[in-house]
């Protein structure tokens, strides 16, 4: 298992990439509803990323964060990185339209 500290005491076997944005409470929280719909549109594609362990959504009603975390084995992460974290670019472009 890789370690990330010089003492070799902090090891890991899972790496996650997080996509995050802010949503607005205005208009009945319409932006939140649209972001959720976008996530649902991409959900199966995210879950089908090779070796993905978990796709998790976190919403904070206090700080208005919407976060998507995609976790996979550390050994698989460089392959996904080489593919530019597909479908990240497409997803973030659609997110900017909201």
Backbone as JSON Lines, residues from 0, in Angstrom:
{"i":0,"aa":"X","n":[0.85,-1.17,0.0],"ca":[0.0,0.0,0.0],"c":[0.91,1.24,0.0]}
{"i":1,"aa":"X","n":[0.64,2.21,-0.88],"ca":[1.47,3.41,-0.92],"c":[1.32,4.25,0.36]}
{"i":2,"aa":"X","n":[2.37,4.97,0.68],"ca":[2.31,5.9,1.8],"c":[2.58,7.31,1.25]}
{"i":3,"aa":"X","n":[2.11,8.32,1.97],"ca":[2.29,9.69,1.48],"c":[3.07,10.57,2.44]}
{"i":4,"aa":"X","n":[3.52,10.01,3.54],"ca":[4.32,10.8,4.48],"c":[5.71,10.19,4.6]}
{"i":5,"aa":"X","n":[6.67,11.01,4.99],"ca":[8.05,10.54,5.11],"c":[8.21,9.45,6.15]}
{"i":6,"aa":"X","n":[7.41,9.46,7.18],"ca":[7.51,8.44,8.23],"c":[6.9,7.11,7.79]}
{"i":7,"aa":"X","n":[6.16,7.12,6.68],"ca":[5.54,5.89,6.19],"c":[4.39,5.4,7.02]}
{"i":8,"aa":"X","n":[3.73,6.31,7.71],"ca":[2.63,5.91,8.58],"c":[1.25,6.21,8.01]}
{"i":9,"aa":"X","n":[1.18,7.02,6.95],"ca":[-0.1,7.35,6.34],"c":[-0.17,6.62,4.99]}
{"i":10,"aa":"X","n":[-0.89,5.52,5.0],"ca":[-1.0,4.72,3.78],"c":[-2.44,4.76,3.25]}
{"i":11,"aa":"X","n":[-2.59,4.38,1.99],"ca":[-3.91,4.4,1.38],"c":[-3.97,3.37,0.26]}
{"i":12,"aa":"X","n":[-5.17,2.94,-0.04],"ca":[-5.37,2.04,-1.17],"c":[-6.47,2.54,-2.09]}
{"i":13,"aa":"X","n":[-7.12,3.63,-1.72],"ca":[-8.21,4.21,-2.49],"c":[-7.93,5.69,-2.73]}
{"i":14,"aa":"X","n":[-8.21,6.14,-3.96],"ca":[-8.06,7.54,-4.32],"c":[-9.4,8.01,-4.88]}
{"i":15,"aa":"X","n":[-9.77,9.25,-4.58],"ca":[-11.03,9.79,-5.08],"c":[-10.78,11.13,-5.76]}
{"i":16,"aa":"X","n":[-11.56,11.39,-6.76],"ca":[-11.57,12.7,-7.41],"c":[-12.9,13.33,-7.05]}
{"i":17,"aa":"X","n":[-12.87,14.6,-6.69],"ca":[-14.09,15.27,-6.27],"c":[-14.42,16.42,-7.21]}
{"i":18,"aa":"X","n":[-15.67,16.46,-7.63],"ca":[-16.19,17.6,-8.39],"c":[-17.12,18.33,-7.45]}
{"i":19,"aa":"X","n":[-17.0,19.65,-7.4],"ca":[-17.85,20.4,-6.48],"c":[-18.3,21.7,-7.09]}
{"i":20,"aa":"X","n":[-19.41,22.18,-6.57],"ca":[-19.94,23.47,-6.99],"c":[-20.82,24.0,-5.87]}
{"i":21,"aa":"X","n":[-21.26,25.21,-6.05],"ca":[-22.21,25.84,-5.12],"c":[-23.57,25.88,-5.79]}
{"i":22,"aa":"X","n":[-24.62,25.77,-5.0],"ca":[-25.98,25.92,-5.51],"c":[-26.62,27.1,-4.79]}
{"i":23,"aa":"X","n":[-27.7,27.57,-5.35],"ca":[-28.36,28.76,-4.82],"c":[-29.72,28.41,-4.21]}
{"i":24,"aa":"X","n":[-30.06,29.03,-3.09],"ca":[-31.36,28.76,-2.5],"c":[-32.51,29.49,-3.21]}
{"i":25,"aa":"X","n":[-32.17,30.43,-4.11],"ca":[-33.2,31.2,-4.79],"c":[-34.04,30.3,-5.72]}
{"i":26,"aa":"X","n":[-35.23,30.8,-6.01],"ca":[-36.11,30.11,-6.96],"c":[-36.5,28.71,-6.55]}
{"i":27,"aa":"X","n":[-36.7,28.5,-5.26],"ca":[-37.08,27.17,-4.79],"c":[-35.94,26.17,-4.9]}
{"i":28,"aa":"X","n":[-34.72,26.67,-4.82],"ca":[-33.51,25.83,-4.93],"c":[-33.45,25.15,-6.29]}
{"i":29,"aa":"X","n":[-33.87,25.87,-7.32],"ca":[-33.92,25.32,-8.68],"c":[-32.56,24.84,-9.17]}
{"i":30,"aa":"X","n":[-31.5,25.57,-8.81],"ca":[-30.17,25.14,-9.27],"c":[-29.8,23.79,-8.65]}
{"i":31,"aa":"X","n":[-30.16,23.58,-7.41],"ca":[-29.9,22.3,-6.76],"c":[-30.62,21.16,-7.48]}
{"i":32,"aa":"X","n":[-31.86,21.4,-7.82],"ca":[-32.65,20.39,-8.54],"c":[-32.03,20.09,-9.9]}
{"i":33,"aa":"X","n":[-31.54,21.11,-10.6],"ca":[-30.92,20.91,-11.91],"c":[-29.59,20.18,-11.79]}
{"i":34,"aa":"X","n":[-28.82,20.49,-10.77],"ca":[-27.54,19.79,-10.57],"c":[-27.8,18.32,-10.28]}
{"i":35,"aa":"X","n":[-28.79,18.04,-9.46],"ca":[-29.14,16.65,-9.16],"c":[-29.55,15.91,-10.43]}
{"i":36,"aa":"X","n":[-30.33,16.56,-11.27],"ca":[-30.76,15.93,-12.52],"c":[-29.55,15.65,-13.42]}
{"i":37,"aa":"X","n":[-28.59,16.55,-13.43],"ca":[-27.38,16.34,-14.22],"c":[-26.6,15.14,-13.69]}
{"i":38,"aa":"X","n":[-26.47,15.04,-12.38],"ca":[-25.8,13.88,-11.79],"c":[-26.53,12.6,-12.17]}
{"i":39,"aa":"X","n":[-27.84,12.6,-12.11],"ca":[-28.61,11.4,-12.47],"c":[-28.38,11.03,-13.93]}
{"i":40,"aa":"X","n":[-28.24,12.02,-14.8],"ca":[-27.96,11.77,-16.22],"c":[-26.62,11.04,-16.39]}
{"i":41,"aa":"X","n":[-25.63,11.38,-15.58],"ca":[-24.29,10.81,-15.7],"c":[-24.02,9.65,-14.75]}
{"i":42,"aa":"X","n":[-24.97,9.34,-13.9],"ca":[-24.75,8.35,-12.85],"c":[-24.25,7.0,-13.37]}
{"i":43,"aa":"X","n":[-24.92,6.43,-14.34],"ca":[-24.51,5.12,-14.86],"c":[-23.13,5.19,-15.52]}
{"i":44,"aa":"X","n":[-22.85,6.27,-16.21],"ca":[-21.55,6.43,-16.85],"c":[-20.44,6.51,-15.78]}
{"i":45,"aa":"X","n":[-20.7,7.22,-14.7],"ca":[-19.72,7.32,-13.62],"c":[-19.5,5.96,-12.95]}
{"i":46,"aa":"X","n":[-20.58,5.25,-12.72],"ca":[-20.47,3.94,-12.08],"c":[-19.79,2.91,-12.97]}
{"i":47,"aa":"X","n":[-19.74,3.15,-14.27],"ca":[-19.11,2.21,-15.19],"c":[-17.64,2.53,-15.47]}
{"i":48,"aa":"X","n":[-17.1,3.55,-14.83],"ca":[-15.67,3.84,-14.96],"c":[-14.91,2.61,-14.46]}
{"i":49,"aa":"X","n":[-13.93,2.13,-15.22],"ca":[-13.22,0.91,-14.81],"c":[-12.7,0.98,-13.37]}
{"i":50,"aa":"X","n":[-13.05,-0.03,-12.61],"ca":[-12.64,-0.25,-11.23],"c":[-13.19,0.76,-10.22]}
{"i":51,"aa":"X","n":[-14.18,1.55,-10.61],"ca":[-14.75,2.5,-9.65],"c":[-15.32,1.73,-8.47]}
{"i":52,"aa":"X","n":[-15.03,2.22,-7.27],"ca":[-15.55,1.6,-6.05],"c":[-16.86,2.24,-5.62]}
{"i":53,"aa":"X","n":[-16.9,3.58,-5.73],"ca":[-18.06,4.28,-5.2],"c":[-18.2,5.65,-5.86]}
{"i":54,"aa":"X","n":[-19.44,6.02,-6.12],"ca":[-19.77,7.38,-6.54],"c":[-20.7,7.91,-5.45]}
{"i":55,"aa":"X","n":[-20.27,9.0,-4.82],"ca":[-21.03,9.53,-3.68],"c":[-21.34,11.01,-3.9]}
{"i":56,"aa":"X","n":[-22.56,11.36,-3.58],"ca":[-22.99,12.76,-3.63],"c":[-23.15,13.27,-2.21]}
{"i":57,"aa":"X","n":[-22.62,14.48,-1.96],"ca":[-22.78,15.12,-0.66],"c":[-23.34,16.51,-0.91]}
{"i":58,"aa":"X","n":[-24.41,16.85,-0.22],"ca":[-25.03,18.17,-0.34],"c":[-25.02,18.8,1.05]}
{"i":59,"aa":"X","n":[-24.57,20.05,1.12],"ca":[-24.58,20.78,2.39],"c":[-25.58,21.92,2.28]}
{"i":60,"aa":"X","n":[-26.57,21.92,3.15],"ca":[-27.56,22.97,3.15],"c":[-27.09,24.24,3.83]}
{"i":61,"aa":"X","n":[-26.0,24.16,4.6],"ca":[-25.47,25.33,5.28],"c":[-24.53,26.15,4.39]}
{"i":62,"aa":"X","n":[-23.57,25.47,3.77],"ca":[-22.61,26.2,2.94],"c":[-22.96,26.12,1.45]}
{"i":63,"aa":"X","n":[-24.05,25.42,1.14],"ca":[-24.58,25.31,-0.23],"c":[-23.61,24.6,-1.18]}
{"i":64,"aa":"X","n":[-22.89,23.6,-0.66],"ca":[-22.0,22.78,-1.48],"c":[-22.75,21.6,-2.09]}
{"i":65,"aa":"X","n":[-22.36,21.24,-3.28],"ca":[-22.81,20.02,-3.95],"c":[-21.53,19.34,-4.41]}
{"i":66,"aa":"X","n":[-21.24,18.17,-3.88],"ca":[-19.99,17.48,-4.17],"c":[-20.27,16.08,-4.7]}
{"i":67,"aa":"X","n":[-19.47,15.69,-5.67],"ca":[-19.52,14.33,-6.21],"c":[-18.12,13.76,-6.06]}
{"i":68,"aa":"X","n":[-18.03,12.64,-5.39],"ca":[-16.75,11.97,-5.16],"c":[-16.75,10.64,-5.88]}
{"i":69,"aa":"X","n":[-15.73,10.41,-6.71],"ca":[-15.6,9.17,-7.46],"c":[-14.35,8.47,-6.95]}
{"i":70,"aa":"X","n":[-14.52,7.32,-6.28],"ca":[-13.41,6.61,-5.64],"c":[-13.08,5.33,-6.4]}
{"i":71,"aa":"X","n":[-11.77,5.03,-6.41],"ca":[-11.29,3.81,-7.07],"c":[-9.98,3.38,-6.43]}
{"i":72,"aa":"X","n":[-9.53,2.15,-6.72],"ca":[-8.24,1.72,-6.19],"c":[-7.13,2.66,-6.67]}
{"i":73,"aa":"X","n":[-6.19,2.93,-5.8],"ca":[-5.09,3.83,-6.14],"c":[-4.38,3.39,-7.41]}
{"i":74,"aa":"X","n":[-4.23,2.1,-7.6],"ca":[-3.53,1.58,-8.78],"c":[-4.28,1.88,-10.08]}
{"i":75,"aa":"X","n":[-5.58,2.05,-10.03],"ca":[-6.39,2.32,-11.23],"c":[-6.46,3.81,-11.56]}
{"i":76,"aa":"X","n":[-6.16,4.66,-10.61],"ca":[-6.32,6.11,-10.78],"c":[-5.51,6.68,-11.95]}
{"i":77,"aa":"X","n":[-4.24,6.29,-12.13],"ca":[-3.47,6.85,-13.26],"c":[-4.09,6.58,-14.63]}
{"i":78,"aa":"X","n":[-4.75,5.44,-14.79],"ca":[-5.41,5.15,-16.06],"c":[-6.56,6.12,-16.31]}
{"i":79,"aa":"X","n":[-7.34,6.38,-15.28],"ca":[-8.45,7.33,-15.41],"c":[-7.91,8.74,-15.65]}
{"i":80,"aa":"X","n":[-6.83,9.08,-14.96],"ca":[-6.2,10.38,-15.15],"c":[-5.73,10.55,-16.59]}
{"i":81,"aa":"X","n":[-5.16,9.49,-17.17],"ca":[-4.71,9.53,-18.57],"c":[-5.86,9.78,-19.53]}
{"i":82,"aa":"X","n":[-7.08,9.39,-19.14],"ca":[-8.27,9.63,-19.95],"c":[-8.95,10.95,-19.57]}
{"i":83,"aa":"X","n":[-8.19,11.82,-18.9],"ca":[-8.65,13.15,-18.49],"c":[-9.91,13.08,-17.62]}
{"i":84,"aa":"X","n":[-9.98,12.04,-16.8],"ca":[-11.07,11.85,-15.84],"c":[-12.44,11.84,-16.53]}
{"i":85,"aa":"X","n":[-12.49,11.27,-17.7],"ca":[-13.73,11.2,-18.48],"c":[-14.87,10.67,-17.63]}
{"i":86,"aa":"X","n":[-16.0,11.31,-17.58],"ca":[-16.55,12.38,-18.4],"c":[-16.48,13.77,-17.73]}
{"i":87,"aa":"X","n":[-15.44,14.02,-16.96],"ca":[-15.36,15.26,-16.18],"c":[-15.56,16.52,-17.02]}
{"i":88,"aa":"X","n":[-14.84,16.65,-18.11],"ca":[-14.91,17.87,-18.92],"c":[-16.33,18.13,-19.41]}
{"i":89,"aa":"X","n":[-16.97,17.09,-19.91],"ca":[-18.35,17.21,-20.4],"c":[-19.32,17.54,-19.27]}
{"i":90,"aa":"X","n":[-19.15,16.87,-18.14],"ca":[-20.02,17.12,-16.99],"c":[-19.87,18.56,-16.49]}
{"i":91,"aa":"X","n":[-18.63,19.01,-16.32],"ca":[-18.41,20.36,-15.81],"c":[-18.9,21.44,-16.79]}
{"i":92,"aa":"X","n":[-18.79,21.16,-18.08],"ca":[-19.33,22.11,-19.06],"c":[-20.85,22.22,-18.93]}
{"i":93,"aa":"X","n":[-21.51,21.08,-18.75],"ca":[-22.97,21.1,-18.56],"c":[-23.32,21.77,-17.24]}
{"i":94,"aa":"X","n":[-22.51,21.58,-16.23],"ca":[-22.74,22.2,-14.94],"c":[-22.66,23.72,-15.04]}
{"i":95,"aa":"X","n":[-21.77,24.23,-15.84],"ca":[-21.62,25.68,-16.0],"c":[-22.84,26.31,-16.66]}
{"i":96,"aa":"X","n":[-23.62,25.51,-17.36],"ca":[-24.84,26.02,-18.01],"c":[-25.98,26.22,-17.02]}
{"i":97,"aa":"X","n":[-25.83,25.67,-15.83],"ca":[-26.9,25.77,-14.81],"c":[-26.79,27.1,-14.08]}
